Coordinates of C-alpha atoms and ligand atoms in Angstrom, one line a residue:
M1 CA -23.2 18.0 19.0
N2 CA -24.1 18.7 15.4
E3 CA -23.3 22.4 15.7
W4 CA -19.9 21.8 17.2
L5 CA -19.1 19.3 14.5
S6 CA -20.4 21.6 11.8
Q7 CA -18.1 24.3 13.0
R8 CA -15.1 22.0 12.9
L9 CA -16.0 20.8 9.5
E10 CA -16.2 24.4 8.4
K11 CA -12.5 24.7 9.4
T12 CA -11.7 21.6 7.4
K13 CA -13.4 23.2 4.4
E14 CA -11.6 26.5 4.9
A15 CA -8.3 24.7 5.0
G16 CA -9.2 23.1 1.6
L17 CA -9.1 19.6 3.2
Y18 CA -12.7 18.6 3.0
R19 CA -13.2 15.1 1.6
K20 CA -16.2 13.5 0.0
L21 CA -17.1 10.2 -1.5
R22 CA -17.4 9.4 -5.2
T23 CA -19.5 6.6 -6.4
M24 CA -18.1 4.0 -8.8
N25 CA -20.9 2.4 -10.7
T26 CA -18.9 -0.4 -12.3
A27 CA -16.4 -3.1 -11.4
P28 CA -12.8 -1.8 -10.8
R29 CA -11.5 -2.1 -14.4
T30 CA -9.5 0.6 -16.2
K31 CA -12.7 2.3 -17.5
V32 CA -15.4 3.0 -14.9
Y33 CA -18.3 5.3 -14.4
I34 CA -17.6 7.7 -11.5
D35 CA -20.6 9.7 -10.5
D36 CA -22.1 8.6 -13.8
Q37 CA -19.2 10.1 -15.8
K38 CA -17.0 7.7 -17.8
Q39 CA -13.4 7.9 -16.7
I40 CA -10.1 6.0 -17.3
V41 CA -8.8 5.3 -13.9
F42 CA -5.1 5.9 -13.2
S43 CA -5.3 5.7 -9.4
S44 CA -6.3 2.1 -8.7
N45 CA -4.3 -0.3 -6.5
N46 CA -5.5 -3.2 -8.5
Y47 CA -2.1 -3.5 -10.2
L48 CA -2.5 -6.9 -11.8
G49 CA -6.2 -6.6 -12.6
L50 CA -7.0 -9.4 -10.3
A51 CA -10.0 -7.8 -8.6
T52 CA -12.2 -8.7 -11.5
E53 CA -10.4 -11.9 -12.6
Q54 CA -12.9 -14.6 -13.3
Q55 CA -10.9 -17.4 -11.6
L56 CA -11.1 -15.5 -8.3
V57 CA -14.8 -14.7 -8.7
Y58 CA -15.5 -18.3 -9.3
A59 CA -13.4 -19.5 -6.3
A60 CA -15.2 -17.0 -4.1
E61 CA -18.6 -18.0 -5.4
T62 CA -18.1 -21.7 -4.8
I63 CA -17.0 -21.2 -1.2
L64 CA -19.6 -18.5 -0.7
H65 CA -22.3 -21.1 -1.4
K66 CA -20.7 -23.6 0.9
F67 CA -19.9 -21.4 3.8
G68 CA -22.3 -18.4 3.6
V69 CA -21.5 -14.7 3.7
G70 CA -20.1 -14.1 7.2
S71 CA -17.5 -16.0 9.3
S72 CA -19.6 -15.6 12.5
G73 CA -16.7 -14.9 14.9
S74 CA -13.1 -14.2 15.6
R75 CA -10.5 -16.7 14.6
L76 CA -10.1 -17.9 18.2
T77 CA -13.8 -18.5 18.7
T78 CA -16.0 -19.7 15.8
G79 CA -14.5 -17.8 12.8
N80 CA -11.7 -20.1 11.8
T81 CA -12.2 -22.3 8.7
E82 CA -10.0 -24.5 6.6
W83 CA -9.9 -21.7 4.1
H84 CA -8.3 -19.3 6.6
E85 CA -5.7 -21.9 7.4
K86 CA -5.1 -22.8 3.8
L87 CA -4.6 -19.2 2.9
E88 CA -2.2 -18.6 5.7
E89 CA -0.1 -21.5 4.6
R90 CA -0.2 -20.2 1.0
I91 CA 0.9 -16.7 2.1
A92 CA 3.8 -18.2 4.1
S93 CA 4.9 -20.3 1.1
F94 CA 4.5 -17.2 -1.2
K95 CA 6.5 -15.0 1.1
K96 CA 9.0 -17.8 1.8
T97 CA 8.6 -17.6 5.6
E98 CA 7.8 -20.3 8.2
A99 CA 4.3 -19.0 8.9
S100 CA 1.8 -16.2 8.5
L101 CA -1.2 -14.8 10.2
L102 CA -4.3 -13.3 8.5
F103 CA -5.9 -10.0 9.6
S104 CA -9.0 -8.2 8.4
S105 CA -6.9 -5.5 6.8
G106 CA -3.3 -4.4 6.3
Y107 CA -4.0 -1.5 8.6
L108 CA -4.9 -3.9 11.4
A109 CA -1.9 -6.1 10.7
N110 CA 0.4 -3.0 11.2
M111 CA -1.4 -2.1 14.4
A112 CA -1.0 -5.7 15.6
V113 CA 2.8 -5.8 15.0
L114 CA 3.5 -2.4 16.4
T115 CA 1.4 -2.7 19.5
A116 CA 2.2 -6.3 20.4
L117 CA 5.9 -6.6 19.7
P118 CA 7.8 -3.6 21.1
E119 CA 7.9 -3.1 24.9
K120 CA 8.4 -0.1 27.0
G121 CA 12.0 1.0 26.7
D122 CA 12.3 -0.1 23.1
V123 CA 12.8 2.3 20.3
L124 CA 11.1 2.3 16.9
F125 CA 12.9 4.0 13.9
S126 CA 10.3 5.0 11.5
D127 CA 10.8 6.4 8.0
Q128 CA 9.4 10.0 7.6
F129 CA 7.1 8.9 4.8
N130 CA 5.7 5.7 6.3
H131 CA 2.1 4.9 5.7
A132 CA -0.5 6.3 8.1
S133 CA -1.2 2.9 9.5
L134 CA 2.4 2.5 10.6
I135 CA 2.4 5.9 12.0
D136 CA -0.7 5.1 14.0
G137 CA 0.9 1.8 15.1
C138 CA 3.9 3.7 16.4
R139 CA 1.7 6.1 18.2
L140 CA -0.1 3.3 20.0
S141 CA 3.0 1.4 20.7
K142 CA 4.6 1.4 24.2
A143 CA 8.0 2.0 22.6
D144 CA 9.4 5.5 21.8
T145 CA 9.5 6.5 18.1
I146 CA 12.3 8.2 16.3
V147 CA 11.5 9.4 12.8
Y148 CA 14.4 9.4 10.2
R149 CA 14.5 11.2 6.9
H150 CA 13.0 9.4 4.0
I151 CA 15.2 6.5 2.9
D152 CA 18.2 8.4 4.3
M153 CA 20.6 5.7 5.6
D154 CA 23.1 8.2 7.0
D155 CA 20.3 9.8 9.1
L156 CA 19.1 6.4 10.2
E157 CA 22.6 5.3 11.2
E158 CA 23.2 8.5 13.1
K159 CA 20.0 7.9 15.0
L160 CA 20.8 4.2 15.7
N161 CA 24.2 5.3 16.9
A162 CA 22.8 7.8 19.3
T163 CA 20.5 5.3 21.0
A164 CA 23.0 2.5 21.8
S165 CA 21.8 2.2 25.4
S166 CA 18.2 1.5 24.5
Q167 CA 16.7 -1.9 25.2
R168 CA 15.6 -3.2 21.8
R169 CA 15.4 -1.4 18.4
F170 CA 13.1 -1.9 15.4
I171 CA 13.5 -0.3 12.0
V172 CA 10.0 0.2 10.6
T173 CA 9.5 1.0 6.9
D174 CA 7.2 0.7 3.9
G175 CA 8.6 -1.6 1.2
V176 CA 7.3 0.7 -1.6
F177 CA 6.2 4.2 -0.4
S178 CA 2.6 4.8 -1.2
M179 CA 2.9 8.5 -2.1
D180 CA 6.4 8.6 -3.5
G181 CA 6.8 5.3 -5.3
T182 CA 10.2 4.9 -3.9
I183 CA 11.6 1.5 -2.9
A184 CA 13.1 1.3 0.6
P185 CA 16.8 0.3 0.4
L186 CA 16.1 -2.9 2.3
D187 CA 19.6 -4.3 1.6
K188 CA 21.2 -1.3 3.4
I189 CA 18.5 -1.3 6.1
M190 CA 19.3 -5.0 6.8
E191 CA 23.0 -4.2 7.0
L192 CA 22.4 -1.4 9.5
A193 CA 20.1 -3.6 11.5
S194 CA 22.7 -6.2 11.7
S195 CA 25.4 -3.8 12.8
Y196 CA 23.2 -2.1 15.4
H197 CA 21.3 -5.2 16.6
A198 CA 17.9 -3.9 15.4
Y199 CA 15.0 -5.9 14.1
V200 CA 13.4 -5.0 10.7
I201 CA 9.7 -4.6 10.1
V202 CA 8.6 -4.1 6.5
D203 CA 5.1 -3.1 5.3
D204 CA 5.1 -4.5 1.8
A205 CA 1.5 -3.4 0.8
H206 CA 2.5 -2.0 -2.6
A207 CA 5.3 -4.4 -3.3
T208 CA 3.4 -7.7 -2.9
G209 CA 2.6 -9.1 -6.3
V210 CA 4.7 -6.4 -8.0
L211 CA 8.4 -6.6 -7.0
G212 CA 10.7 -9.5 -7.3
E213 CA 10.8 -12.3 -9.9
K214 CA 7.8 -14.1 -8.5
G215 CA 6.2 -11.0 -7.1
R216 CA 7.0 -11.9 -3.5
G217 CA 7.9 -8.3 -2.7
T218 CA 10.9 -6.3 -1.5
S219 CA 12.4 -9.3 0.3
E220 CA 12.7 -11.1 -3.0
Y221 CA 13.8 -7.9 -4.9
F222 CA 16.7 -7.5 -2.5
H223 CA 17.2 -11.2 -1.6
V224 CA 16.9 -10.5 2.2
S225 CA 14.8 -11.8 5.0
P226 CA 13.4 -9.1 7.3
D227 CA 12.2 -10.2 10.8
V228 CA 8.6 -9.2 10.1
V229 CA 6.9 -8.8 6.8
I230 CA 3.5 -7.2 6.7
G231 CA 1.3 -7.1 3.6
T232 CA -2.2 -6.6 2.3
L233 CA -4.4 -8.6 0.0
S234 CA -6.2 -5.4 -1.0
K235 CA -3.7 -4.1 -3.6
A236 CA -2.1 -6.3 -6.3
V237 CA -3.7 -9.4 -4.9
G238 CA -7.1 -7.8 -5.7
T239 CA -9.1 -8.9 -2.7
E240 CA -9.2 -7.9 1.0
G241 CA -7.4 -8.6 4.2
G242 CA -3.9 -8.2 5.7
F243 CA -1.2 -10.5 6.9
V244 CA 2.0 -10.8 8.8
S245 CA 4.7 -13.3 7.7
G246 CA 7.7 -14.5 9.6
S247 CA 8.9 -17.1 12.0
R248 CA 6.5 -19.6 13.6
V249 CA 7.3 -18.1 17.0
L250 CA 6.4 -14.6 15.8
I251 CA 3.1 -15.8 14.4
D252 CA 2.3 -17.8 17.6
F253 CA 3.1 -14.7 19.6
L254 CA 0.9 -12.4 17.5
L255 CA -2.0 -15.0 17.7
N256 CA -1.7 -14.8 21.5
H257 CA -1.0 -11.1 21.9
A258 CA -2.2 -9.0 19.0
R259 CA -5.5 -7.3 20.0
T260 CA -6.5 -6.6 16.4
F261 CA -6.3 -10.3 15.8
I262 CA -8.0 -11.5 19.0
F263 CA -10.9 -9.1 19.0
Q264 CA -11.8 -9.0 15.3
T265 CA -14.2 -11.1 13.3
S266 CA -12.3 -12.9 10.6
I267 CA -12.8 -12.2 7.0
P268 CA -15.3 -14.6 5.2
P269 CA -14.0 -17.9 3.9
S270 CA -15.0 -17.0 0.3
S271 CA -12.7 -14.0 0.4
C272 CA -9.8 -16.4 1.6
A273 CA -10.5 -18.7 -1.3
A274 CA -10.3 -15.8 -3.8
S275 CA -7.0 -14.7 -2.3
Y276 CA -5.6 -18.2 -2.4
V277 CA -6.2 -18.4 -6.2
A278 CA -4.8 -14.9 -6.6
L279 CA -1.5 -15.9 -5.0
E280 CA -1.3 -18.9 -7.4
I281 CA -1.8 -16.6 -10.3
I282 CA 0.7 -14.0 -9.0
E283 CA 3.5 -16.6 -8.7
Q284 CA 2.8 -17.7 -12.3
S285 CA 2.2 -14.3 -13.9
G286 CA 5.8 -13.1 -14.4
A287 CA 4.9 -11.9 -17.9
K288 CA 2.1 -9.7 -16.5
R289 CA 4.4 -8.2 -13.9
Q290 CA 6.9 -7.5 -16.7
Q291 CA 4.2 -5.8 -18.8
L292 CA 3.2 -3.7 -15.8
L293 CA 6.7 -2.4 -15.2
E294 CA 7.2 -1.7 -19.0
K295 CA 4.1 0.5 -18.9
V296 CA 5.4 2.3 -15.9
K297 CA 8.7 2.9 -17.7
Q298 CA 6.9 4.2 -20.8
I299 CA 4.8 6.7 -18.9
K300 CA 7.6 8.0 -16.7
T301 CA 10.0 8.4 -19.7
N302 CA 7.4 10.2 -21.7
L303 CA 6.4 12.5 -18.9
I304 CA 10.0 13.4 -18.1
E305 CA 10.6 14.1 -21.8
M306 CA 7.7 16.5 -21.8
G307 CA 9.4 18.4 -18.9
Y308 CA 7.5 17.1 -15.9
V309 CA 9.3 16.3 -12.6
V310 CA 8.4 12.7 -11.8
K311 CA 9.5 11.1 -8.5
G312 CA 10.0 7.5 -7.4
D313 CA 11.6 4.3 -8.5
L314 CA 10.3 1.7 -11.0
T315 CA 7.0 0.9 -9.2
P316 CA 3.4 1.4 -10.4
I317 CA 3.2 4.5 -8.3
I318 CA 4.1 7.6 -10.4
P319 CA 4.0 10.9 -8.6
V320 CA 4.0 13.9 -11.0
M321 CA 5.1 16.9 -9.1
M322 CA 2.9 20.0 -9.3
G323 CA 4.2 22.2 -6.5
E324 CA 1.4 24.2 -5.0
A325 CA -1.8 22.5 -3.8
E326 CA -4.0 24.7 -6.0
T327 CA -2.1 23.7 -9.2
A328 CA -2.4 20.0 -8.3
V329 CA -6.2 20.4 -7.7
L330 CA -6.7 22.3 -10.9
F331 CA -4.7 19.8 -12.9
S332 CA -6.7 16.9 -11.4
S333 CA -10.0 18.5 -12.2
R334 CA -8.8 19.2 -15.8
L335 CA -7.8 15.6 -16.1
Q336 CA -11.3 14.6 -15.0
D337 CA -12.9 16.9 -17.6
K338 CA -10.9 14.9 -20.1
G339 CA -12.1 11.6 -18.7
I340 CA -9.0 10.7 -16.7
F341 CA -9.3 10.0 -13.0
A342 CA -6.1 10.7 -11.0
P343 CA -6.2 12.4 -7.6
A344 CA -4.3 15.5 -6.4
I345 CA -2.3 14.7 -3.3
R346 CA -1.8 17.7 -1.1
P347 CA -0.5 18.6 2.4
P348 CA -0.8 17.2 5.0
T349 CA -0.4 13.9 3.1
V350 CA 2.7 15.3 1.5
P351 CA 5.0 18.2 2.5
I352 CA 4.1 21.8 1.6
G353 CA 5.2 22.7 -2.0
E354 CA 5.3 19.0 -3.0
S355 CA 1.7 18.6 -4.1
R356 CA 1.4 16.1 -6.9
I357 CA -0.8 14.1 -9.2
R358 CA -0.4 10.5 -8.1
L359 CA -0.8 8.2 -11.1
T360 CA -0.9 4.5 -10.7
V361 CA -0.7 2.0 -13.6
T362 CA -2.1 -1.5 -13.9
A363 CA -1.2 -4.3 -16.2
D364 CA -4.6 -4.0 -17.7
H365 CA -4.2 -0.4 -19.1
S366 CA -4.2 -0.6 -22.9
S367 CA -1.6 1.1 -25.1
E368 CA -4.5 3.4 -26.3
E369 CA -5.4 4.4 -22.7
I370 CA -1.7 5.1 -22.0
A371 CA -1.3 7.1 -25.2
Y372 CA -4.4 9.1 -24.3
L373 CA -3.1 9.8 -20.8
L374 CA 0.2 11.1 -22.2
K375 CA -1.6 13.3 -24.8
V376 CA -3.8 14.8 -22.1
F377 CA -0.8 15.5 -19.8
N378 CA 0.9 17.3 -22.7
L379 CA -2.2 19.3 -23.4
I380 CA -3.0 20.4 -19.8
G381 CA 0.6 21.0 -18.9
K382 CA 0.9 23.5 -21.8
E383 CA -2.4 25.1 -21.0
L384 CA -1.4 25.7 -17.4
G385 CA 2.2 26.7 -18.4
L386 CA 3.8 23.8 -16.4
I387 CA 5.7 22.6 -19.5
T388 CA 6.7 24.2 -22.8
Ligands
PLP401 C1 -2.9 0.4 1.7 C2 -1.9 0.3 2.7 C3 -2.1 -0.3 4.0 C4 -3.5 -0.7 4.4 O1 -3.9 -1.9 3.9 P1 -5.4 -2.2 3.9 O2 -5.5 -3.7 3.7 O3 -6.1 -1.4 2.9 O4 -5.9 -1.9 5.3 C5 -1.0 -0.4 4.8 N1 0.2 0.0 4.5 C6 0.5 0.6 3.3 C7 1.8 1.0 2.9 C8 -0.6 0.7 2.4 O5 -0.3 1.3 1.2

């Protein structure tokens, strides 16, 4: 087997797509040691800095001592504690829905929704740039999938129009797109859904904690109520786990039919306790959210002034376009030489010719760190002839 796999890995390497791990030797703060080299990280999903917040650590520690390290079973057997239930109620009240259901990850929450809800004969309309976990969910679903152009409402409408005879229709979208930093036009999507009798499924992984006055996500940002809201606790919330929020019937249905819920060991109660505290903080930390978006604005404005092409809306995801994969890879390695960690994103993750440096900002980045980032972008950009 090894020979066969080595040959296949060789092809991966030839295509320039070989991946390997890097070791972080410190907690996920803005400055970390990566492979023993000090770096300022501009690629973390820890948007509000909650992953190292002491209140969360303390909550987890307290419950850890009381409940132990593992949950011992799936939620429907021996793995359900008061902390799982408390967290689900907290998520529902945070997302302003009737109920919510916890999963081990956002990935598995997406799988749950897309494999349990749609039936054969239904059609899923999926944005071209949806996250891999939504794409995998669509592939595993019994429904047919039709891909529409990224946030292109005319294309979506045309495709909805052309499938009037299908049984049931679902529009499936990221709330904030993970590689483009664009915000899905949920207001328009909801209007189309209403005109064409479709249901709306939103994956709010990058919007939870970030968008909307209280950080509730794209629903709050657009003042709409999609049928199914999916989220993760692993980004701005700073912990781990995924969830689905919606009506009580939807949640009861998933509890009974979602295989990634039924056949999965639940996350440990200590982790639930940390998430619970995180949601309290998120609702109260409007100022931090504001600071975060101010930092995004500052970085984007400055990079555009320097002459860079920067994509996306006002979200912590800042794609700086580089064109060819080689340029993006070279740029990223130059950044690393200067002590800045930000990955090059290449095909097949993004279309050919649209390779980019994907920067993310957190509320904890200092003004000195941001000033240094901008200085280094100016320097490398001129060295490589990308800007003048
Ligand atoms: C990160 C991410 C997920 C996966 O969430 P995990 O909890 O890490 O499994 C799902 N959807 C989107 C859009 C994401 O960015």
